[in-house]
């Protein structure tokens, strides 16, 4: 009986100790709870808004590498048309209110390395700016922006300012336009690649003849 009483007493102490630890955890818990900054909340709101604008038969996928901050999505057209299978990358930039000047939105503080990533490779990148206060977004192809503003990728500063025209708001009718753009971009890339291959093969043949 004494042993049993000892076990019960020890059990009560353990419960009390556990209760104290739990109370301590609950008291300190809020310090360790996940908390988003205002900029993060605005950014996530912009991403959700963009996702809601996509056609039902366009597929959206987040990059597997979560550290790739320069790209938010890869979007693939899957509507059964001749554009079906074409895909592009998306970067969404959201602010409470964008400053506008000369019919262009000013997007400051963009990492130059991110802007350079947008134009690398055969898959084009669509830059989307979402204005929370007006609940509206505008878009432009990154390669077109760089062609007009070469300082985006040239220079030594860590960040750049990009000016995005407001002539293409993101609305239901814009997706057909973007699909046509995407088809043209892919055709240009295809013909450029074929041209390069032909030139490469011709030069290789000339070298072989010269060495023979």
XYZ file of N, CA and C in Angstrom:
636
model
N 0.828 -1.203 0.000
C 0.000 0.000 0.000
C 0.861 1.251 0.000
N 1.971 1.209 0.764
C 2.857 2.372 0.812
C 3.463 2.632 -0.554
N 3.856 1.546 -1.226
C 4.431 1.682 -2.555
C 3.431 2.268 -3.528
N 2.196 1.791 -3.415
C 1.151 2.304 -4.307
C 0.902 3.796 -4.047
N 0.909 4.199 -2.746
C 0.729 5.603 -2.414
C 1.855 6.453 -2.954
N 3.086 5.886 -2.930
C 4.247 6.605 -3.470
C 4.095 6.829 -4.971
N 3.641 5.791 -5.668
C 3.439 5.900 -7.120
C 2.404 6.955 -7.454
N 1.313 7.001 -6.664
C 0.277 7.988 -6.918
C 0.799 9.406 -6.696
N 1.603 9.565 -5.633
C 2.159 10.872 -5.322
C 3.119 11.333 -6.410
N 3.931 10.394 -6.878
C 4.865 10.738 -7.959
C 4.125 11.104 -9.234
N 3.018 10.375 -9.484
C 2.221 10.689 -10.667
C 1.611 12.067 -10.599
N 1.148 12.469 -9.424
C 0.564 13.800 -9.256
C 1.616 14.881 -9.502
N 2.830 14.631 -8.996
C 3.914 15.605 -9.194
C 4.251 15.759 -10.677
N 4.271 14.641 -11.393
C 4.562 14.689 -12.821
C 3.495 15.474 -13.570
N 2.228 15.248 -13.168
C 1.143 15.991 -13.808
C 1.265 17.478 -13.538
N 1.599 17.814 -12.287
C 1.749 19.219 -11.935
C 2.918 19.847 -12.695
N 4.015 19.083 -12.787
C 5.175 19.582 -13.518
C 4.846 19.767 -14.995
N 4.110 18.790 -15.534
C 3.703 18.897 -16.941
C 2.764 20.057 -17.168
N 1.842 20.286 -16.209
C 0.919 21.411 -16.328
C 1.641 22.731 -16.302
N 2.677 22.823 -15.448
C 3.449 24.058 -15.375
C 4.197 24.313 -16.672
N 4.765 23.226 -17.239
C 5.469 23.365 -18.512
C 4.521 23.802 -19.613
N 3.318 23.236 -19.624
C 2.322 23.578 -20.631
C 1.911 25.050 -20.503
N 1.707 25.486 -19.233
C 1.333 26.883 -19.010
C 2.438 27.817 -19.476
N 3.699 27.418 -19.215
C 4.829 28.222 -19.650
C 4.882 28.316 -21.170
N 4.616 27.184 -21.838
C 4.619 27.159 -23.299
C 3.532 28.058 -23.872
N 2.319 27.965 -23.247
C 1.212 28.793 -23.729
C 1.499 30.265 -23.532
N 2.222 30.577 -22.469
C 2.557 31.966 -22.191
C 3.570 32.505 -23.186
N 4.532 31.686 -23.565
C 5.577 32.113 -24.493
C 5.224 31.833 -25.948
N 4.170 31.000 -26.149
C 3.838 30.541 -27.493
C 3.713 31.618 -28.544
N 2.973 32.716 -28.297
C 2.771 33.735 -29.334
C 4.058 34.272 -29.937
N 5.159 34.259 -29.152
C 6.422 34.745 -29.683
C 6.925 33.876 -30.828
N 6.524 32.588 -30.792
C 7.051 31.635 -31.764
C 6.040 31.275 -32.847
N 4.858 31.856 -32.782
C 3.849 31.579 -33.806
C 4.225 32.261 -35.114
N 3.868 31.611 -36.240
C 4.166 32.186 -37.556
C 3.451 33.524 -37.695
N 4.188 34.526 -38.156
C 3.618 35.856 -38.304
C 4.156 36.479 -39.586
N 3.265 36.932 -40.446
C 3.665 37.535 -41.708
C 3.743 39.045 -41.568
N 4.708 39.616 -42.253
C 4.808 41.073 -42.293
C 3.736 41.621 -43.225
N 3.535 42.928 -43.201
C 2.547 43.557 -44.074
C 2.903 43.305 -45.534
N 4.194 43.412 -45.867
C 4.626 43.185 -47.247
C 4.333 41.757 -47.688
N 4.529 40.796 -46.790
C 4.248 39.395 -47.123
C 2.758 39.170 -47.328
N 1.929 39.803 -46.489
C 0.484 39.652 -46.641
C 0.007 40.255 -47.960
N 0.553 41.404 -48.309
C 0.183 42.047 -49.579
C 0.646 41.181 -50.748
N 1.859 40.626 -50.632
C 2.374 39.768 -51.690
C 1.504 38.543 -51.899
N 1.075 37.922 -50.803
C 0.229 36.735 -50.907
C -1.137 37.093 -51.476
N -1.640 38.261 -51.118
C -2.924 38.707 -51.668
C -2.818 38.875 -53.188
N -1.692 39.421 -53.648
C -1.485 39.563 -55.087
C -1.434 38.225 -55.794
N -0.792 37.241 -55.177
C -0.712 35.916 -55.780
C -2.082 35.254 -55.861
N -2.857 35.373 -54.781
C -4.204 34.791 -54.801
C -5.076 35.470 -55.851
N -4.910 36.763 -55.996
C -5.686 37.490 -57.001
C -5.323 36.992 -58.402
N -4.030 36.833 -58.652
C -3.603 36.354 -59.972
C -4.167 34.973 -60.256
N -4.095 34.077 -59.282
C -4.611 32.722 -59.467
C -6.099 32.743 -59.813
N -6.832 33.676 -59.208
C -8.278 33.749 -59.449
C -8.616 34.267 -60.841
N -7.666 34.912 -61.507
C -7.917 35.483 -62.824
C -7.664 34.499 -63.968
N -6.951 33.429 -63.674
C -6.575 32.485 -64.727
C -7.790 31.741 -65.283
N -7.801 31.453 -66.587
C -8.866 30.606 -67.149
C -8.851 29.228 -66.492
N -10.009 28.592 -66.467
C -10.125 27.290 -65.803
C -9.248 26.219 -66.443
N -9.034 26.327 -67.744
C -8.262 25.296 -68.438
C -6.798 25.696 -68.651
N -6.308 26.621 -67.849
C -4.888 26.935 -67.802
C -4.353 26.426 -66.467
N -3.274 25.681 -66.516
C -2.726 25.042 -65.326
C -1.634 25.911 -64.704
N -1.670 26.023 -63.390
C -0.670 26.829 -62.682
C 0.087 25.950 -61.701
N 1.390 26.146 -61.638
C 2.232 25.338 -60.765
C 3.300 26.228 -60.146
N 3.483 26.093 -58.842
C 4.539 26.827 -58.171
C 5.869 26.115 -58.401
N 6.973 26.870 -58.427
C 8.276 26.227 -58.654
C 8.618 25.248 -57.544
N 9.299 24.180 -57.903
C 9.686 23.177 -56.909
C 10.703 23.742 -55.935
N 11.561 24.626 -56.451
C 12.577 25.240 -55.598
C 11.974 26.454 -54.910
N 11.663 26.333 -53.636
C 11.028 27.422 -52.902
C 11.941 28.628 -52.737
N 13.250 28.432 -52.972
C 14.192 29.537 -52.827
C 14.226 30.424 -54.061
N 13.524 30.012 -55.124
C 13.525 30.786 -56.369
C 12.526 31.931 -56.243
N 12.999 33.043 -55.707
C 12.116 34.183 -55.460
C 11.819 34.969 -56.728
N 12.557 34.697 -57.806
C 12.359 35.479 -59.033
C 11.153 34.994 -59.834
N 10.665 33.785 -59.550
C 9.527 33.214 -60.277
C 8.489 32.691 -59.276
N 7.234 33.087 -59.478
C 6.158 32.622 -58.594
C 5.436 31.400 -59.155
N 5.253 31.366 -60.486
C 4.473 30.282 -61.098
C 5.027 29.921 -62.472
N 4.677 28.701 -62.879
C 4.744 28.311 -64.279
C 3.316 28.002 -64.706
N 2.866 28.654 -65.769
C 1.497 28.481 -66.250
C 1.533 27.774 -67.599
N 0.689 26.749 -67.765
C 0.618 25.981 -69.007
C -0.783 26.073 -69.589
N -0.860 26.373 -70.877
C -2.144 26.412 -71.571
C -2.582 24.972 -71.835
N -3.802 24.639 -71.446
C -4.310 23.267 -71.616
C -5.752 23.306 -72.091
N -5.992 24.101 -73.142
C -7.367 24.283 -73.615
C -7.687 23.496 -74.880
N -6.735 22.658 -75.327
C -6.979 21.853 -76.519
C -6.769 22.578 -77.829
N -6.407 23.846 -77.803
C -6.158 24.613 -79.022
C -4.731 24.368 -79.499
N -4.346 25.021 -80.577
C -2.985 24.846 -81.090
C -1.962 25.473 -80.146
N -2.434 26.304 -79.209
C -1.536 26.867 -78.199
C -1.353 25.926 -77.012
N -2.160 24.875 -76.955
C -2.132 23.964 -75.816
C -0.738 23.360 -75.653
N -0.256 23.374 -74.430
C 1.082 22.861 -74.143
C 2.119 23.954 -74.002
N 1.820 25.147 -74.540
C 2.747 26.262 -74.377
C 2.706 26.719 -72.921
N 3.836 27.151 -72.423
C 3.882 27.580 -71.032
C 4.775 28.805 -70.855
N 4.575 29.476 -69.750
C 5.354 30.674 -69.441
C 5.494 30.802 -67.935
N 6.433 31.609 -67.527
C 6.670 31.851 -66.107
C 6.005 33.163 -65.693
N 5.749 33.285 -64.413
C 5.054 34.476 -63.900
C 5.747 34.975 -62.637
N 5.930 36.267 -62.569
C 6.363 36.919 -61.340
C 5.311 37.963 -60.969
N 4.742 37.840 -59.779
C 3.709 38.767 -59.314
C 4.324 39.724 -58.301
N 4.164 41.010 -58.568
C 4.605 42.049 -57.639
C 3.371 42.809 -57.162
N 3.184 42.849 -55.854
C 1.998 43.506 -55.302
C 2.397 44.610 -54.339
N 1.636 45.690 -54.370
C 1.816 46.796 -53.429
C 0.450 47.330 -53.047
N 0.398 48.020 -51.931
C -0.851 48.652 -51.536
C -1.289 49.673 -52.581
N -0.315 50.424 -53.105
C -0.606 51.379 -54.174
C 0.669 51.649 -54.966
N 0.619 51.419 -56.272
C 1.758 51.717 -57.129
C 1.716 53.175 -57.568
N 2.879 53.783 -57.633
C 2.990 55.136 -58.168
C 2.957 55.046 -59.683
N 2.195 55.920 -60.310
C 2.068 55.935 -61.767
C 2.655 57.227 -62.327
N 3.407 57.095 -63.410
C 3.997 58.256 -64.072
C 4.051 57.997 -65.565
N 3.500 58.927 -66.337
C 3.484 58.808 -67.804
C 2.859 57.479 -68.245
N 1.731 57.134 -67.628
C 0.987 55.915 -67.960
C 1.800 54.643 -67.722
N 2.698 54.716 -66.760
C 3.488 53.541 -66.395
C 3.541 53.429 -64.880
N 3.460 52.177 -64.389
C 3.576 51.930 -62.960
C 5.052 51.778 -62.597
N 5.449 52.408 -61.502
C 6.842 52.362 -61.076
C 7.024 51.207 -60.097
N 7.810 50.230 -60.503
C 8.104 49.067 -59.663
C 9.570 49.142 -59.252
N 9.812 49.642 -58.046
C 11.179 49.858 -57.578
C 11.646 48.717 -56.689
N 12.968 48.659 -56.497
C 13.535 47.674 -55.579
C 13.575 46.257 -56.092
N 13.539 46.067 -57.415
C 13.608 44.724 -57.994
C 15.077 44.290 -58.074
N 15.359 43.108 -57.591
C 16.727 42.611 -57.673
C 17.144 42.481 -59.141
N 18.325 43.010 -59.437
C 18.802 42.918 -60.824
C 18.967 41.461 -61.241
N 19.403 40.622 -60.319
C 19.585 39.202 -60.636
C 18.249 38.550 -60.993
N 17.158 38.972 -60.346
C 15.834 38.428 -60.665
C 15.419 38.841 -62.073
N 15.617 40.121 -62.388
C 15.273 40.616 -63.726
C 16.072 39.893 -64.803
N 17.317 39.573 -64.509
C 18.139 38.833 -65.465
C 17.617 37.410 -65.643
N 17.148 36.809 -64.547
C 16.590 35.456 -64.630
C 15.354 35.419 -65.529
N 14.569 36.512 -65.530
C 13.322 36.546 -66.296
C 13.547 36.367 -67.792
N 14.697 36.783 -68.294
C 14.907 36.756 -69.750
C 15.860 35.650 -70.185
N 16.252 34.792 -69.249
C 17.150 33.685 -69.581
C 16.339 32.463 -69.996
N 16.766 31.819 -71.067
C 16.120 30.585 -71.494
C 14.959 30.807 -72.446
N 14.404 29.710 -72.964
C 13.342 29.781 -73.975
C 11.956 30.074 -73.409
N 11.769 29.964 -72.090
C 10.442 30.170 -71.499
C 10.298 31.627 -71.077
N 9.391 32.375 -71.689
C 9.237 33.799 -71.354
C 8.610 34.001 -69.980
N 8.821 35.184 -69.437
C 8.287 35.518 -68.113
C 7.313 36.686 -68.226
N 6.155 36.510 -67.611
C 5.150 37.568 -67.562
C 5.249 38.255 -66.201
N 5.481 39.557 -66.234
C 5.530 40.335 -65.002
C 4.144 40.916 -64.734
N 3.614 40.648 -63.549
C 2.278 41.119 -63.161
C 2.404 42.050 -61.966
N 1.844 43.246 -62.075
C 1.806 44.192 -60.967
C 0.363 44.293 -60.476
N 0.175 44.040 -59.184
C -1.166 44.093 -58.608
C -1.253 45.238 -57.608
N -2.210 46.134 -57.833
C -2.447 47.279 -56.954
C -3.601 46.935 -56.012
N -3.288 46.774 -54.714
C -4.310 46.358 -53.754
C -5.402 47.410 -53.588
N -5.027 48.671 -53.563
C -6.010 49.720 -53.297
C -7.070 49.789 -54.384
N -6.660 49.520 -55.638
C -7.603 49.565 -56.762
C -8.107 48.186 -57.144
N -7.518 47.134 -56.540
C -7.882 45.751 -56.855
C -7.811 45.501 -58.361
N -6.674 45.861 -58.936
C -6.467 45.680 -60.373
C -5.008 45.333 -60.636
N -4.771 44.588 -61.706
C -3.418 44.213 -62.057
C -3.110 44.532 -63.505
N -1.832 44.723 -63.786
C -1.363 44.987 -65.141
C -0.216 44.030 -65.432
N -0.009 43.723 -66.706
C 1.016 42.743 -67.052
C 1.817 43.186 -68.262
N 3.007 42.613 -68.375
C 3.880 42.877 -69.521
C 4.915 41.763 -69.582
N 5.344 41.431 -70.795
C 6.389 40.424 -70.964
C 7.726 41.026 -70.573
N 8.504 40.299 -69.803
C 9.775 40.803 -69.298
C 10.747 41.124 -70.421
N 10.759 40.282 -71.475
C 11.699 40.536 -72.570
C 11.396 41.852 -73.280
N 10.116 42.213 -73.361
C 9.744 43.489 -73.983
C 10.177 44.663 -73.112
N 10.012 44.504 -71.804
C 10.423 45.568 -70.883
C 11.926 45.787 -70.942
N 12.677 44.686 -71.000
C 14.136 44.799 -71.048
C 14.587 45.419 -72.364
N 13.897 45.088 -73.464
C 14.245 45.659 -74.761
C 14.082 47.179 -74.747
N 13.071 47.663 -74.024
C 12.822 49.100 -73.946
C 13.640 49.776 -72.846
N 13.993 49.011 -71.818
C 14.725 49.561 -70.673
C 15.947 48.680 -70.397
N 16.962 48.815 -71.229
C 18.118 47.932 -71.130
C 18.889 48.111 -69.826
N 18.667 49.244 -69.153
C 19.339 49.465 -67.868
C 18.877 48.464 -66.817
N 17.762 47.758 -67.101
C 17.252 46.762 -66.149
C 18.281 45.662 -65.896
N 18.968 45.248 -66.945
C 19.936 44.151 -66.804
C 21.377 44.616 -66.925
N 21.572 45.874 -67.275
C 22.918 46.408 -67.391
C 23.197 47.321 -66.204
N 24.407 47.301 -65.720
C 24.762 48.139 -64.585
C 25.273 47.316 -63.420
N 25.608 48.007 -62.338
C 26.238 47.358 -61.197
C 25.377 47.359 -59.933
N 24.328 48.170 -59.896
C 23.512 48.253 -58.683
C 22.790 46.935 -58.423
N 22.519 46.663 -57.151
C 21.874 45.395 -56.770
C 20.403 45.373 -57.151
N 19.761 46.543 -57.169
C 18.329 46.622 -57.491
C 18.093 47.598 -58.635
N 16.955 47.442 -59.284
C 16.595 48.305 -60.411
C 15.135 48.738 -60.278
N 14.781 49.748 -61.037
C 13.398 50.212 -61.106
C 12.840 49.880 -62.484
N 11.684 49.239 -62.516
C 11.054 48.837 -63.770
C 9.767 49.630 -63.951
N 9.557 50.122 -65.150
C 8.351 50.882 -65.480
C 7.458 50.034 -66.382
N 6.290 49.702 -65.866
C 5.375 48.804 -66.573
C 4.202 49.602 -67.142
N 3.999 49.553 -68.465
C 2.875 50.281 -69.074
C 1.534 49.798 -68.541
N 0.578 50.717 -68.487
C -0.760 50.384 -67.989
C -1.736 50.104 -69.132
N -1.198 49.838 -70.329
C -2.076 49.609 -71.488
C -2.564 48.161 -71.578
N -2.127 47.308 -70.637
C -2.586 45.924 -70.665
C -3.032 45.478 -69.271
N -4.226 45.868 -68.867
C -4.752 45.386 -67.579
C -5.074 43.902 -67.674
N -4.957 43.236 -66.555
C -5.222 41.796 -66.525
C -6.715 41.571 -66.305
N -7.431 41.230 -67.386
C -8.867 40.975 -67.321
C -9.174 39.744 -68.179
N -10.391 39.215 -68.161
C -10.700 37.952 -68.862
C -10.349 37.942 -70.343
N -10.401 39.099 -71.013
C -10.136 39.128 -72.450
C -8.650 39.119 -72.793
N -7.799 39.318 -71.800
C -6.380 39.457 -72.100
C -5.700 38.119 -72.351
N -6.307 37.021 -71.897
C -5.628 35.729 -71.993
C -5.461 35.269 -73.437
N -6.428 35.566 -74.296
C -6.276 35.222 -75.710
C -5.106 35.995 -76.324
N -4.964 37.257 -75.939
C -3.852 38.068 -76.427
C -2.516 37.493 -75.960
N -2.464 37.118 -74.696
C -1.222 36.553 -74.154
C -0.879 35.223 -74.811
N -1.903 34.414 -75.118
C -1.661 33.133 -75.797
C -1.083 33.375 -77.191
N -1.615 34.371 -77.902
C -1.082 34.712 -79.224
C 0.356 35.210 -79.118
N 0.610 36.039 -78.105
C 1.983 36.507 -77.871
C 2.912 35.326 -77.636
N 2.445 34.405 -76.819
C 3.263 33.246 -76.460
C 3.595 32.405 -77.686
N 2.616 32.239 -78.568
C 2.845 31.481 -79.798
C 3.889 32.176 -80.660
N 3.796 33.493 -80.785
C 4.769 34.255 -81.582
C 6.163 34.167 -80.978
N 6.252 34.283 -79.657
C 7.548 34.205 -78.988
C 8.192 32.849 -79.218
N 7.396 31.789 -79.126
C 7.936 30.445 -79.344
C 8.360 30.232 -80.789
N 7.603 30.774 -81.739
C 7.975 30.646 -83.151
C 9.275 31.383 -83.443
N 9.422 32.570 -82.850
C 10.667 33.329 -83.028
C 11.847 32.558 -82.460
N 11.662 31.991 -81.280
C 12.741 31.227 -80.665
C 13.071 29.991 -81.500
N 12.034 29.325 -82.020
C 12.250 28.122 -82.837
C 13.054 28.461 -84.090
N 12.640 29.509 -84.807
C 13.339 29.884 -86.039
C 14.762 30.358 -85.744
N 14.946 31.057 -84.624
C 16.289 31.499 -84.249
C 17.182 30.295 -83.960
N 16.624 29.293 -83.299
C 17.395 28.083 -82.987
C 17.758 27.331 -84.256
N 16.797 27.195 -85.175
C 17.071 26.528 -86.454
C 18.152 27.270 -87.220
N 18.051 28.597 -87.234
C 19.055 29.410 -87.937
C 20.430 29.187 -87.329
N 20.499 29.158 -85.986
C 21.784 28.953 -85.319
C 22.339 27.573 -85.646
N 21.473 26.549 -85.648
C 21.930 25.192 -85.935
C 22.466 25.085 -87.357
N 21.753 25.730 -88.306
C 22.208 25.694 -89.693
C 23.568 26.364 -89.828
N 23.710 27.520 -89.194
C 24.990 28.221 -89.247
C 26.082 27.380 -88.615
N 25.760 26.739 -87.508
C 26.742 25.916 -86.813
C 27.156 24.731 -87.675
N 26.178 24.077 -88.330
C 26.487 22.924 -89.178
C 27.301 23.339 -90.399
N 26.954 24.490 -90.961
C 27.696 24.982 -92.135
C 29.133 25.293 -91.754
N 29.317 25.963 -90.629
C 30.676 26.292 -90.191
C 31.474 25.027 -89.885
N 30.802 24.043 -89.280
C 31.488 22.782 -88.979
C 31.920 22.086 -90.269
N 31.033 22.110 -91.290
C 31.362 21.491 -92.575
C 32.538 22.217 -93.242
N 32.556 23.531 -93.155
C 33.651 24.306 -93.751
C 34.969 23.978 -93.058
N 34.932 23.862 -91.731
C 36.159 23.515 -90.989
C 36.663 22.141 -91.384
N 35.717 21.180 -91.542
C 36.134 19.817 -91.928
C 36.759 19.809 -93.307
N 36.196 20.592 -94.238
C 36.758 20.672 -95.584
C 38.141 21.317 -95.568
N 38.274 22.326 -94.706
C 39.548 23.037 -94.643
C 40.644 22.161 -94.033
N 40.245 21.277 -93.126
C 41.220 20.402 -92.461
C 41.503 19.147 -93.262
N 40.654 18.863 -94.274
C 40.827 17.628 -95.048
C 42.060 17.716 -95.944
